[in-house]
PDB file of C-alpha atoms in Angstrom:
ATOM      1  CA  MET A   1       6.610-114.842 -56.347  1.00 50.00           C
ATOM      2  CA  SER A   2       6.422-114.099 -60.090  1.00 52.00           C
ATOM      3  CA  LEU A   3       7.099-116.116 -63.216  1.00 55.00           C
ATOM      4  CA  PRO A   4      10.405-115.411 -64.989  1.00 56.00           C
ATOM      5  CA  TYR A   5      10.459-112.884 -67.823  1.00 52.00           C
ATOM      6  CA  PHE A   6      11.341-114.437 -71.183  1.00 55.00           C
ATOM      7  CA  PRO A   7      13.174-112.028 -73.571  1.00 60.00           C
ATOM      8  CA  VAL A   8      12.237-112.406 -77.220  1.00 54.00           C
ATOM      9  CA  VAL A   9      15.864-112.465 -78.365  1.00 60.00           C
ATOM     10  CA  ASN A  10      17.003-115.080 -75.843  1.00 66.00           C
ATOM     11  CA  HIS A  11      15.043-118.290 -75.365  1.00 77.00           C
ATOM     12  CA  THR A  12      17.526-119.838 -72.925  1.00 83.00           C
ATOM     13  CA  ILE A  13      15.628-118.648 -69.849  1.00 83.00           C
ATOM     14  CA  MET A  14      12.364-120.031 -71.202  1.00 84.00           C
ATOM     15  CA  MET A  15      13.919-123.381 -72.098  1.00 86.00           C
ATOM     16  CA  ASN A  16      15.519-123.694 -68.657  1.00 88.00           C
ATOM     17  CA  PHE A  17      12.204-122.900 -66.983  1.00 89.00           C
ATOM     18  CA  ILE A  18      10.353-125.542 -69.029  1.00 90.00           C
ATOM     19  CA  GLU A  19      13.105-128.060 -68.271  1.00 91.00           C
ATOM     20  CA  ASN A  20      12.844-127.407 -64.526  1.00 92.00           C
ATOM     21  CA  VAL A  21       9.074-127.869 -64.583  1.00 93.00           C
ATOM     22  CA  LEU A  22       9.257-131.109 -66.583  1.00 94.00           C
ATOM     23  CA  CYS A  23      12.034-132.529 -64.388  1.00 93.00           C
ATOM     24  CA  HIS A  24       9.676-132.007 -61.463  1.00 92.00           C
ATOM     25  CA  PHE A  25       7.712-135.034 -62.804  1.00 95.00           C
ATOM     26  CA  GLU A  26      10.636-137.459 -63.156  1.00 94.00           C
ATOM     27  CA  SER A  27       9.965-139.209 -59.847  1.00 94.00           C
ATOM     28  CA  CYS A  28       6.444-140.149 -61.062  1.00 95.00           C
ATOM     29  CA  PHE A  29       7.910-142.698 -63.498  1.00 95.00           C
ATOM     30  CA  SER A  30       9.495-146.005 -62.583  1.00 94.00           C
ATOM     31  CA  ARG A  31      11.210-146.299 -65.988  1.00 93.00           C
ATOM     32  CA  LYS A  32      13.465-143.743 -67.674  1.00 94.00           C
ATOM     33  CA  ALA A  33      12.007-144.494 -71.097  1.00 93.00           C
ATOM     34  CA  ALA A  34       8.492-143.654 -69.922  1.00 94.00           C
ATOM     35  CA  PHE A  35       9.665-140.293 -68.583  1.00 95.00           C
ATOM     36  CA  ARG A  36      11.369-139.502 -71.899  1.00 95.00           C
ATOM     37  CA  TRP A  37       8.148-140.254 -73.751  1.00 95.00           C
ATOM     38  CA  PHE A  38       6.299-138.034 -71.290  1.00 95.00           C
ATOM     39  CA  VAL A  39       8.630-135.103 -72.024  1.00 95.00           C
ATOM     40  CA  THR A  40       8.341-135.713 -75.771  1.00 94.00           C
ATOM     41  CA  ILE A  41       4.540-135.758 -75.663  1.00 94.00           C
ATOM     42  CA  ILE A  42       4.278-132.628 -73.484  1.00 94.00           C
ATOM     43  CA  ILE A  43       6.599-130.680 -75.796  1.00 93.00           C
ATOM     44  CA  GLY A  44       4.591-131.931 -78.762  1.00 92.00           C
ATOM     45  CA  LEU A  45       1.325-130.784 -77.200  1.00 92.00           C
ATOM     46  CA  MET A  46       2.864-127.346 -76.615  1.00 91.00           C
ATOM     47  CA  LEU A  47       4.075-126.987 -80.214  1.00 89.00           C
ATOM     48  CA  ARG A  48       1.427-128.780 -82.282  1.00 88.00           C
ATOM     49  CA  SER A  49      -0.465-126.798 -84.903  1.00 88.00           C
ATOM     50  CA  ASP A  50      -3.681-128.871 -84.879  1.00 87.00           C
ATOM     51  CA  LYS A  51      -5.668-131.152 -82.565  1.00 83.00           C
ATOM     52  CA  LEU A  52      -5.327-134.611 -84.068  1.00 84.00           C
ATOM     53  CA  GLY A  53      -3.920-136.334 -80.992  1.00 86.00           C
ATOM     54  CA  VAL A  54      -0.774-138.444 -81.309  1.00 91.00           C
ATOM     55  CA  THR A  55      -0.625-137.743 -85.046  1.00 91.00           C
ATOM     56  CA  SER A  56      -0.206-134.013 -84.347  1.00 92.00           C
ATOM     57  CA  VAL A  57       2.688-134.633 -81.950  1.00 93.00           C
ATOM     58  CA  ILE A  58       4.559-136.869 -84.419  1.00 93.00           C
ATOM     59  CA  ARG A  59       3.995-134.473 -87.328  1.00 92.00           C
ATOM     60  CA  ASP A  60       5.038-131.251 -85.580  1.00 91.00           C
ATOM     61  CA  LEU A  61       8.098-132.798 -83.902  1.00 92.00           C
ATOM     62  CA  ALA A  62       9.100-134.470 -87.196  1.00 91.00           C
ATOM     63  CA  LEU A  63       9.320-137.881 -85.526  1.00 92.00           C
ATOM     64  CA  SER A  64       9.560-141.158 -87.404  1.00 92.00           C
ATOM     65  CA  PRO A  65       6.152-142.698 -88.240  1.00 90.00           C
ATOM     66  CA  GLY A  66       7.370-145.800 -86.438  1.00 89.00           C
ATOM     67  CA  CYS A  67       7.041-143.899 -83.149  1.00 91.00           C
ATOM     68  CA  TYR A  68       3.257-143.921 -83.453  1.00 92.00           C
ATOM     69  CA  ASP A  69       2.703-147.328 -81.824  1.00 92.00           C
ATOM     70  CA  SER A  70       5.325-146.689 -79.137  1.00 90.00           C
ATOM     71  CA  MET A  71       3.632-143.422 -78.226  1.00 92.00           C
ATOM     72  CA  LEU A  72       0.272-145.174 -77.949  1.00 93.00           C
ATOM     73  CA  HIS A  73       1.829-147.802 -75.660  1.00 93.00           C
ATOM     74  CA  PHE A  74       2.967-145.001 -73.330  1.00 94.00           C
ATOM     75  CA  PHE A  75      -0.631-144.137 -72.423  1.00 92.00           C
ATOM     76  CA  ARG A  76      -1.269-147.743 -71.335  1.00 90.00           C
ATOM     77  CA  ALA A  77       2.045-148.240 -69.523  1.00 92.00           C
ATOM     78  CA  SER A  78       2.107-149.454 -65.928  1.00 92.00           C
ATOM     79  CA  SER A  79       5.221-147.416 -65.097  1.00 94.00           C
ATOM     80  CA  TRP A  80       3.263-144.301 -64.153  1.00 94.00           C
ATOM     81  CA  SER A  81       0.016-143.252 -62.484  1.00 92.00           C
ATOM     82  CA  LEU A  82      -2.223-140.424 -63.638  1.00 90.00           C
ATOM     83  CA  GLU A  83      -3.094-139.565 -60.042  1.00 91.00           C
ATOM     84  CA  GLU A  84       0.595-139.175 -59.147  1.00 94.00           C
ATOM     85  CA  ILE A  85       1.160-136.915 -62.164  1.00 95.00           C
ATOM     86  CA  ARG A  86      -1.847-134.826 -61.146  1.00 94.00           C
ATOM     87  CA  LYS A  87      -0.496-134.409 -57.606  1.00 94.00           C
ATOM     88  CA  ARG A  88       2.933-133.474 -58.940  1.00 96.00           C
ATOM     89  CA  TRP A  89       1.328-130.880 -61.237  1.00 96.00           C
ATOM     90  CA  PHE A  90      -0.374-129.350 -58.201  1.00 96.00           C
ATOM     91  CA  SER A  91       3.028-129.225 -56.506  1.00 95.00           C
ATOM     92  CA  ALA A  92       4.663-127.606 -59.556  1.00 95.00           C
ATOM     93  CA  VAL A  93       1.964-124.930 -59.757  1.00 95.00           C
ATOM     94  CA  ARG A  94       2.382-124.153 -56.076  1.00 94.00           C
ATOM     95  CA  LEU A  95       6.170-123.944 -56.485  1.00 93.00           C
ATOM     96  CA  TYR A  96       6.428-121.856 -59.665  1.00 92.00           C
ATOM     97  CA  ALA A  97       3.198-119.839 -60.028  1.00 91.00           C
ATOM     98  CA  PRO A  98       2.426-116.473 -58.332  1.00 92.00           C
ATOM     99  CA  LEU A  99      -0.803-117.707 -56.747  1.00 94.00           C
ATOM    100  CA  TYR A 100      -3.442-115.218 -55.665  1.00 93.00           C
ATOM    101  CA  ARG A 101      -4.622-115.325 -52.047  1.00 92.00           C
ATOM    102  CA  GLU A 102      -7.756-113.869 -50.507  1.00 90.00           C
ATOM    103  CA  GLY A 103      -6.674-113.475 -46.909  1.00 89.00           C
ATOM    104  CA  ASN A 104      -5.284-116.883 -45.948  1.00 91.00           C
ATOM    105  CA  TYR A 105      -7.176-118.719 -48.693  1.00 94.00           C
ATOM    106  CA  HIS A 106      -6.164-119.732 -52.195  1.00 96.00           C
ATOM    107  CA  VAL A 107      -8.946-119.370 -54.758  1.00 96.00           C
ATOM    108  CA  LEU A 108      -9.999-122.439 -56.780  1.00 96.00           C
ATOM    109  CA  VAL A 109     -12.399-122.175 -59.723  1.00 96.00           C
ATOM    110  CA  GLY A 110     -14.551-125.087 -60.898  1.00 94.00           C
ATOM    111  CA  ASP A 111     -17.133-125.614 -63.609  1.00 91.00           C
ATOM    112  CA  GLY A 112     -18.677-128.299 -65.776  1.00 86.00           C
ATOM    113  CA  VAL A 113     -18.189-128.538 -69.541  1.00 83.00           C
ATOM    114  CA  LYS A 114     -20.349-130.539 -71.933  1.00 79.00           C
ATOM    115  CA  GLN A 115     -18.610-131.643 -75.126  1.00 77.00           C
ATOM    116  CA  SER A 116     -20.794-133.091 -77.870  1.00 77.00           C
ATOM    117  CA  LYS A 117     -19.664-136.331 -79.545  1.00 77.00           C
ATOM    118  CA  GLU A 118     -20.890-137.966 -82.730  1.00 74.00           C
ATOM    119  CA  GLY A 119     -20.077-141.500 -81.605  1.00 72.00           C
ATOM    120  CA  ARG A 120     -22.943-142.947 -79.555  1.00 69.00           C
ATOM    121  CA  ARG A 121     -20.911-146.032 -78.529  1.00 72.00           C
ATOM    122  CA  MET A 122     -17.925-144.164 -77.111  1.00 75.00           C
ATOM    123  CA  PRO A 123     -17.229-144.758 -73.386  1.00 73.00           C
ATOM    124  CA  GLY A 124     -18.794-142.061 -71.259  1.00 73.00           C
ATOM    125  CA  VAL A 125     -21.114-140.669 -73.944  1.00 78.00           C
ATOM    126  CA  LYS A 126     -24.669-140.064 -72.735  1.00 77.00           C
ATOM    127  CA  LYS A 127     -27.638-137.815 -73.406  1.00 76.00           C
ATOM    128  CA  LEU A 128     -27.064-134.427 -71.759  1.00 78.00           C
ATOM    129  CA  PHE A 129     -29.370-131.485 -71.124  1.00 78.00           C
ATOM    130  CA  GLN A 130     -27.947-128.035 -71.865  1.00 77.00           C
ATOM    131  CA  GLU A 131     -29.030-125.269 -69.494  1.00 73.00           C
ATOM    132  CA  SER A 132     -28.820-122.239 -71.771  1.00 67.00           C
ATOM    133  CA  GLU A 133     -30.984-119.358 -72.943  1.00 63.00           C
ATOM    134  CA  ASN A 134     -29.179-119.344 -76.294  1.00 67.00           C
ATOM    135  CA  SER A 135     -31.587-120.612 -78.955  1.00 66.00           C
ATOM    136  CA  ALA A 136     -28.657-121.588 -81.185  1.00 71.00           C
ATOM    137  CA  LYS A 137     -27.731-124.405 -78.788  1.00 74.00           C
ATOM    138  CA  PRO A 138     -29.802-127.599 -78.889  1.00 77.00           C
ATOM    139  CA  GLU A 139     -31.645-128.513 -75.712  1.00 79.00           C
ATOM    140  CA  TYR A 140     -30.215-132.048 -75.656  1.00 79.00           C
ATOM    141  CA  ILE A 141     -26.914-133.409 -76.971  1.00 78.00           C
ATOM    142  CA  HIS A 142     -24.981-136.681 -76.795  1.00 79.00           C
ATOM    143  CA  GLY A 143     -21.521-136.172 -75.381  1.00 80.00           C
ATOM    144  CA  HIS A 144     -19.168-136.113 -72.429  1.00 80.00           C
ATOM    145  CA  MET A 145     -19.608-134.243 -69.145  1.00 81.00           C
ATOM    146  CA  PHE A 146     -16.269-132.915 -67.883  1.00 86.00           C
ATOM    147  CA  GLY A 147     -15.447-131.258 -64.575  1.00 88.00           C
ATOM    148  CA  GLY A 148     -12.699-128.649 -64.856  1.00 92.00           C
ATOM    149  CA  LEU A 149     -10.700-127.157 -61.986  1.00 96.00           C
ATOM    150  CA  GLY A 150      -8.259-124.238 -61.901  1.00 96.00           C
ATOM    151  CA  ILE A 151      -6.562-121.886 -59.454  1.00 96.00           C
ATOM    152  CA  LEU A 152      -6.246-118.103 -59.607  1.00 95.00           C
ATOM    153  CA  ALA A 153      -2.801-116.569 -60.051  1.00 94.00           C
ATOM    154  CA  GLY A 154      -1.614-112.986 -60.388  1.00 88.00           C
ATOM    155  CA  SER A 155      -3.165-109.948 -58.717  1.00 79.00           C
ATOM    156  CA  VAL A 156      -6.580-108.312 -58.468  1.00 72.00           C
ATOM    157  CA  ARG A 157      -5.839-106.178 -61.548  1.00 74.00           C
ATOM    158  CA  ASN A 158      -4.376-109.005 -63.617  1.00 80.00           C
ATOM    159  CA  TRP A 159      -5.868-112.407 -62.859  1.00 83.00           C
ATOM    160  CA  ALA A 160      -5.223-115.671 -64.660  1.00 89.00           C
ATOM    161  CA  CYS A 161      -6.687-119.109 -64.011  1.00 93.00           C
ATOM    162  CA  ILE A 162      -4.128-121.923 -64.197  1.00 95.00           C
ATOM    163  CA  PRO A 163      -5.749-125.263 -65.159  1.00 95.00           C
ATOM    164  CA  LEU A 164      -5.255-127.973 -62.542  1.00 96.00           C
ATOM    165  CA  SER A 165      -7.321-130.899 -63.814  1.00 93.00           C
ATOM    166  CA  ILE A 166     -10.197-131.873 -66.055  1.00 90.00           C
ATOM    167  CA  ARG A 167     -11.914-135.205 -65.515  1.00 87.00           C
ATOM    168  CA  LEU A 168     -14.798-137.115 -67.050  1.00 82.00           C
ATOM    169  CA  HIS A 169     -17.534-136.954 -64.406  1.00 77.00           C
ATOM    170  CA  ASP A 170     -20.659-138.499 -65.854  1.00 72.00           C
ATOM    171  CA  GLY A 171     -21.708-141.438 -68.002  1.00 63.00           C
ATOM    172  CA  LEU A 172     -19.096-143.916 -66.779  1.00 61.00           C
ATOM    173  CA  GLN A 173     -21.354-146.553 -65.221  1.00 57.00           C
ATOM    174  CA  ALA A 174     -20.192-149.170 -67.732  1.00 48.00           C
ATOM    175  CA  ALA A 175     -16.529-148.315 -67.107  1.00 50.00           C
ATOM    176  CA  MET A 176     -16.942-149.188 -63.424  1.00 50.00           C
ATOM    177  CA  GLU A 177     -16.813-152.864 -64.402  1.00 51.00           C
ATOM    178  CA  TRP A 178     -13.495-152.522 -66.243  1.00 47.00           C
ATOM    179  CA  LYS A 179     -10.424-154.103 -64.700  1.00 46.00           C
ATOM    180  CA  GLY A 180      -8.475-151.557 -62.678  1.00 48.00           C
ATOM    181  CA  ALA A 181     -11.002-148.779 -63.282  1.00 45.00           C
ATOM    182  CA  SER A 182     -10.955-145.891 -60.784  1.00 49.00           C
ATOM    183  CA  VAL A 183     -14.355-144.373 -61.520  1.00 48.00           C
ATOM    184  CA  SER A 184     -16.396-142.596 -58.865  1.00 55.00           C
ATOM    185  CA  GLU A 185     -20.084-143.405 -58.484  1.00 57.00           C
ATOM    186  CA  ALA A 186     -20.777-139.919 -57.077  1.00 67.00           C
ATOM    187  CA  SER A 187     -22.641-137.267 -59.055  1.00 80.00           C
ATOM    188  CA  HIS A 188     -20.932-134.566 -61.112  1.00 81.00           C
ATOM    189  CA  VAL A 189     -21.603-132.001 -58.364  1.00 87.00           C
ATOM    190  CA  VAL A 190     -20.066-134.143 -55.605  1.00 89.00           C
ATOM    191  CA  GLN A 191     -17.072-135.124 -57.752  1.00 89.00           C
ATOM    192  CA  MET A 192     -16.314-131.449 -58.349  1.00 92.00           C
ATOM    193  CA  VAL A 193     -16.129-130.880 -54.583  1.00 93.00           C
ATOM    194  CA  GLU A 194     -13.921-133.978 -54.187  1.00 92.00           C
ATOM    195  CA  ASP A 195     -11.547-132.854 -56.957  1.00 93.00           C
ATOM    196  CA  ALA A 196     -11.247-129.396 -55.424  1.00 95.00           C
ATOM    197  CA  TYR A 197     -10.508-130.799 -51.982  1.00 95.00           C
ATOM    198  CA  ARG A 198      -7.748-133.026 -53.388  1.00 93.00           C
ATOM    199  CA  ALA A 199      -6.147-129.874 -54.786  1.00 95.00           C
ATOM    200  CA  ALA A 200      -6.643-128.055 -51.477  1.00 95.00           C
ATOM    201  CA  LEU A 201      -4.600-130.766 -49.735  1.00 94.00           C
ATOM    202  CA  THR A 202      -1.614-129.435 -51.717  1.00 94.00           C
ATOM    203  CA  PHE A 203      -2.368-125.707 -51.733  1.00 95.00           C
ATOM    204  CA  GLY A 204      -3.825-125.368 -48.227  1.00 94.00           C
ATOM    205  CA  ASN A 205      -7.018-123.626 -47.105  1.00 94.00           C
ATOM    206  CA  SER A 206      -9.019-122.669 -50.187  1.00 95.00           C
ATOM    207  CA  LEU A 207     -12.147-120.989 -51.498  1.00 95.00           C
ATOM    208  CA  LEU A 208     -13.953-122.855 -54.290  1.00 95.00           C
ATOM    209  CA  LEU A 209     -15.817-120.627 -56.762  1.00 95.00           C
ATOM    210  CA  LEU A 210     -18.761-122.374 -58.468  1.00 93.00           C
ATOM    211  CA  ASP A 211     -21.944-121.336 -60.237  1.00 89.00           C
ATOM    212  CA  ARG A 212     -25.366-121.859 -58.672  1.00 86.00           C
ATOM    213  CA  TYR A 213     -25.810-125.250 -60.358  1.00 85.00           C
ATOM    214  CA  PHE A 214     -23.516-126.677 -57.651  1.00 87.00           C
ATOM    215  CA  LEU A 215     -25.486-125.310 -54.677  1.00 86.00           C
ATOM    216  CA  THR A 216     -27.024-128.633 -53.647  1.00 87.00           C
ATOM    217  CA  VAL A 217     -27.480-130.592 -50.427  1.00 87.00           C
ATOM    218  CA  PRO A 218     -25.152-133.469 -51.547  1.00 88.00           C
ATOM    219  CA  ALA A 219     -22.379-130.953 -52.306  1.00 90.00           C
ATOM    220  CA  LEU A 220     -22.646-129.330 -48.875  1.00 90.00           C
ATOM    221  CA  GLU A 221     -22.806-132.724 -47.161  1.00 89.00           C
ATOM    222  CA  LYS A 222     -19.648-133.852 -48.956  1.00 90.00           C
ATOM    223  CA  LEU A 223     -17.910-130.562 -48.115  1.00 91.00           C
ATOM    224  CA  LYS A 224     -18.797-130.929 -44.435  1.00 90.00           C
ATOM    225  CA  SER A 225     -17.519-134.519 -44.419  1.00 91.00           C
ATOM    226  CA  LEU A 226     -14.212-133.595 -46.089  1.00 91.00           C
ATOM    227  CA  ASN A 227     -13.597-130.604 -43.832  1.00 91.00           C
ATOM    228  CA  GLY A 228     -14.213-132.778 -40.793  1.00 88.00           C
ATOM    229  CA  SER A 229     -11.757-135.479 -41.834  1.00 84.00           C
ATOM    230  CA  GLY A 230      -8.922-133.499 -43.444  1.00 74.00           C
ATOM    231  CA  ASP A 231      -6.157-131.160 -42.342  1.00 84.00           C
ATOM    232  CA  VAL A 232      -7.229-128.248 -44.562  1.00 92.00           C
ATOM    233  CA  HIS A 233     -10.409-126.213 -44.733  1.00 93.00           C
ATOM    234  CA  MET A 234     -12.350-125.382 -47.894  1.00 94.00           C
ATOM    235  CA  GLU A 235     -15.379-123.149 -48.384  1.00 93.00           C
ATOM    236  CA  ILE A 236     -17.698-122.904 -51.396  1.00 93.00           C
ATOM    237  CA  VAL A 237     -18.553-119.482 -52.837  1.00 92.00           C
ATOM    238  CA  THR A 238     -21.491-119.597 -55.234  1.00 90.00           C
ATOM    239  CA  LYS A 239     -24.683-117.848 -56.286  1.00 87.00           C
ATOM    240  CA  ALA A 240     -28.171-118.469 -54.970  1.00 83.00           C
ATOM    241  CA  LYS A 241     -31.375-117.956 -56.887  1.00 80.00           C
ATOM    242  CA  LYS A 242     -33.368-114.869 -56.007  1.00 78.00           C
ATOM    243  CA  SER A 243     -36.323-117.152 -55.234  1.00 82.00           C
ATOM    244  CA  CYS A 244     -34.256-119.150 -52.718  1.00 84.00           C
ATOM    245  CA  THR A 245     -35.772-119.823 -49.296  1.00 85.00           C
ATOM    246  CA  ALA A 246     -33.571-120.111 -46.200  1.00 86.00           C
ATOM    247  CA  PHE A 247     -34.228-120.299 -42.475  1.00 87.00           C
ATOM    248  CA  GLU A 248     -33.204-118.397 -39.396  1.00 86.00           C
ATOM    249  CA  ARG A 249     -31.446-120.153 -36.534  1.00 86.00           C
ATOM    250  CA  PRO A 250     -33.835-121.892 -34.135  1.00 86.00           C
ATOM    251  CA  GLY A 251     -34.708-120.085 -30.927  1.00 81.00           C
ATOM    252  CA  PRO A 252     -34.073-121.381 -27.400  1.00 85.00           C
ATOM    253  CA  ARG A 253     -35.438-124.842 -26.760  1.00 81.00           C
ATOM    254  CA  LYS A 254     -38.859-124.810 -25.171  1.00 80.00           C
ATOM    255  CA  PRO A 255     -39.436-126.905 -22.045  1.00 83.00           C
ATOM    256  CA  GLY A 256     -41.324-130.130 -22.474  1.00 79.00           C
ATOM    257  CA  ARG A 257     -41.114-133.273 -24.528  1.00 82.00           C
ATOM    258  CA  GLY A 258     -40.077-133.474 -28.160  1.00 80.00           C
ATOM    259  CA  ARG A 259     -36.922-132.987 -30.173  1.00 82.00           C
ATOM    260  CA  PRO A 260     -35.375-129.511 -30.426  1.00 84.00           C
ATOM    261  CA  ALA A 261     -36.142-127.426 -33.504  1.00 83.00           C
ATOM    262  CA  LYS A 262     -33.585-127.640 -36.323  1.00 84.00           C
ATOM    263  CA  LYS A 263     -34.594-124.387 -38.016  1.00 84.00           C
ATOM    264  CA  GLY A 264     -36.307-121.108 -37.315  1.00 83.00           C
ATOM    265  CA  ALA A 265     -38.612-118.916 -39.384  1.00 85.00           C
ATOM    266  CA  ALA A 266     -38.432-119.085 -43.182  1.00 86.00           C
ATOM    267  CA  VAL A 267     -36.733-116.192 -44.999  1.00 86.00           C
ATOM    268  CA  HIS A 268     -37.408-115.459 -48.687  1.00 87.00           C
ATOM    269  CA  LEU A 269     -34.276-113.817 -50.064  1.00 84.00           C
ATOM    270  CA  LYS A 270     -36.085-111.653 -52.618  1.00 84.00           C
ATOM    271  CA  GLU A 271     -38.052-110.024 -49.802  1.00 84.00           C
ATOM    272  CA  LEU A 272     -34.854-108.843 -48.084  1.00 82.00           C
ATOM    273  CA  PHE A 273     -34.238-106.306 -50.868  1.00 78.00           C
ATOM    274  CA  ALA A 274     -37.397-104.488 -49.775  1.00 80.00           C
ATOM    275  CA  SER A 275     -37.639-105.232 -46.051  1.00 84.00           C
ATOM    276  CA  ARG A 276     -33.972-104.477 -45.269  1.00 83.00           C
ATOM    277  CA  GLY A 277     -33.098-102.086 -48.080  1.00 80.00           C
ATOM    278  CA  GLY A 278     -31.910 -99.447 -45.608  1.00 83.00           C
ATOM    279  CA  GLN A 279     -29.280-101.836 -44.190  1.00 85.00           C
ATOM    280  CA  PHE A 280     -27.489-102.381 -47.513  1.00 86.00           C
ATOM    281  CA  GLN A 281     -23.941-100.966 -47.632  1.00 89.00           C
ATOM    282  CA  LYS A 282     -22.238 -99.324 -50.616  1.00 90.00           C
ATOM    283  CA  THR A 283     -18.846-100.240 -52.027  1.00 88.00           C
ATOM    284  CA  GLU A 284     -16.912-100.254 -55.304  1.00 87.00           C
ATOM    285  CA  ILE A 285     -15.579-103.355 -57.027  1.00 82.00           C
ATOM    286  CA  GLU A 286     -13.699-104.218 -60.209  1.00 78.00           C
ATOM    287  CA  LEU A 287     -16.326-105.805 -62.484  1.00 76.00           C
ATOM    288  CA  TYR A 288     -15.461-106.855 -66.050  1.00 76.00           C
ATOM    289  CA  GLY A 289     -12.560-104.408 -66.129  1.00 74.00           C
ATOM    290  CA  LYS A 290     -14.553-101.419 -64.845  1.00 82.00           C
ATOM    291  CA  ARG A 291     -15.049 -99.863 -61.431  1.00 84.00           C
ATOM    292  CA  GLU A 292     -18.682-100.363 -60.475  1.00 88.00           C
ATOM    293  CA  SER A 293     -20.616 -99.129 -57.440  1.00 90.00           C
ATOM    294  CA  ILE A 294     -22.754-101.804 -55.765  1.00 87.00           C
ATOM    295  CA  ARG A 295     -24.838-102.261 -52.612  1.00 87.00           C
ATOM    296  CA  TYR A 296     -24.674-105.430 -50.515  1.00 86.00           C
ATOM    297  CA  TYR A 297     -26.059-106.967 -47.347  1.00 86.00           C
ATOM    298  CA  CYS A 298     -24.741-110.016 -45.450  1.00 88.00           C
ATOM    299  CA  ILE A 299     -26.819-112.373 -43.333  1.00 86.00           C
ATOM    300  CA  ASP A 300     -26.211-115.848 -41.868  1.00 87.00           C
ATOM    301  CA  LEU A 301     -29.046-118.285 -42.564  1.00 86.00           C
ATOM    302  CA  LEU A 302     -29.647-122.036 -42.662  1.00 85.00           C
ATOM    303  CA  TRP A 303     -30.109-123.669 -46.072  1.00 84.00           C
ATOM    304  CA  GLY A 304     -30.838-127.164 -47.387  1.00 82.00           C
ATOM    305  CA  GLN A 305     -33.871-129.368 -46.846  1.00 79.00           C
ATOM    306  CA  LYS A 306     -33.168-131.660 -43.846  1.00 79.00           C
ATOM    307  CA  LEU A 307     -29.559-130.400 -43.831  1.00 80.00           C
ATOM    308  CA  TYR A 308     -29.918-126.821 -42.553  1.00 82.00           C
ATOM    309  CA  HIS A 309     -26.305-125.912 -43.197  1.00 82.00           C
ATOM    310  CA  GLU A 310     -25.259-122.409 -42.114  1.00 84.00           C
ATOM    311  CA  VAL A 311     -24.604-120.251 -45.176  1.00 85.00           C
ATOM    312  CA  VAL A 312     -23.523-116.613 -45.481  1.00 85.00           C
ATOM    313  CA  TYR A 313     -25.760-114.799 -47.988  1.00 79.00           C
TER     314      TYR A 313
END
């Protein structure tokens, strides 16, 4: 499936496509007026020339200044649910977008984003550490920690990542006491896995691409729990540090008393490049727009202190 082509001289096709997508959300609203405000705000966000929130929407759509308060009331209305809109967006992406598949798996992409804020009393603002080798970035900032999720669309030669959701993941302990608050007490890493699995319930079996920051025991425990209780299967694809230590599978149980071994001999990944260098295979991949020749080696090992989850390296 591919997105429709929009001719420059005729905007009718584009307008019809946008209308079809927006009408997909109508059932999320219990009041017609709320849905009309939703359409107005989405169109305003698409057309606005700056990032000043509601003010930008009113200015660029040439609305009456009296609409300002009504537009603010929309965001606090009880006639719609953010979770229902998020699910319907997943459904719209699945229906209209040419999603990329790796075998039988859709490919989700997740990452964390830290946004600095000047206001120290804003909800969700906390002191954050920035993991970066760039000396121009301060080591610590005060701001928000967001978790972003997207899904790959297109083909191998022309990929695009369609945003699915972005949620505030950290610093919301105080908000947990608010009336009607739906704030998770889980860590940023675990919430990213939960968000991805919610999307996988719509898209089907999925691969979740993350950086090595998310390779933690809590993340793998949550993934195992979700896969065991749901109807879809999700796997995490991430990087491991070169200094990572894993374990072989335990050997046959020895006779006698005592519990069976949970792990075998330790394996230091950096030593595999020397000890098994002759077993590496060559292939070519598309890397940053260029064809590159690489060598790789696959091995199944157990990882995670006291977890010993089977991982393909």
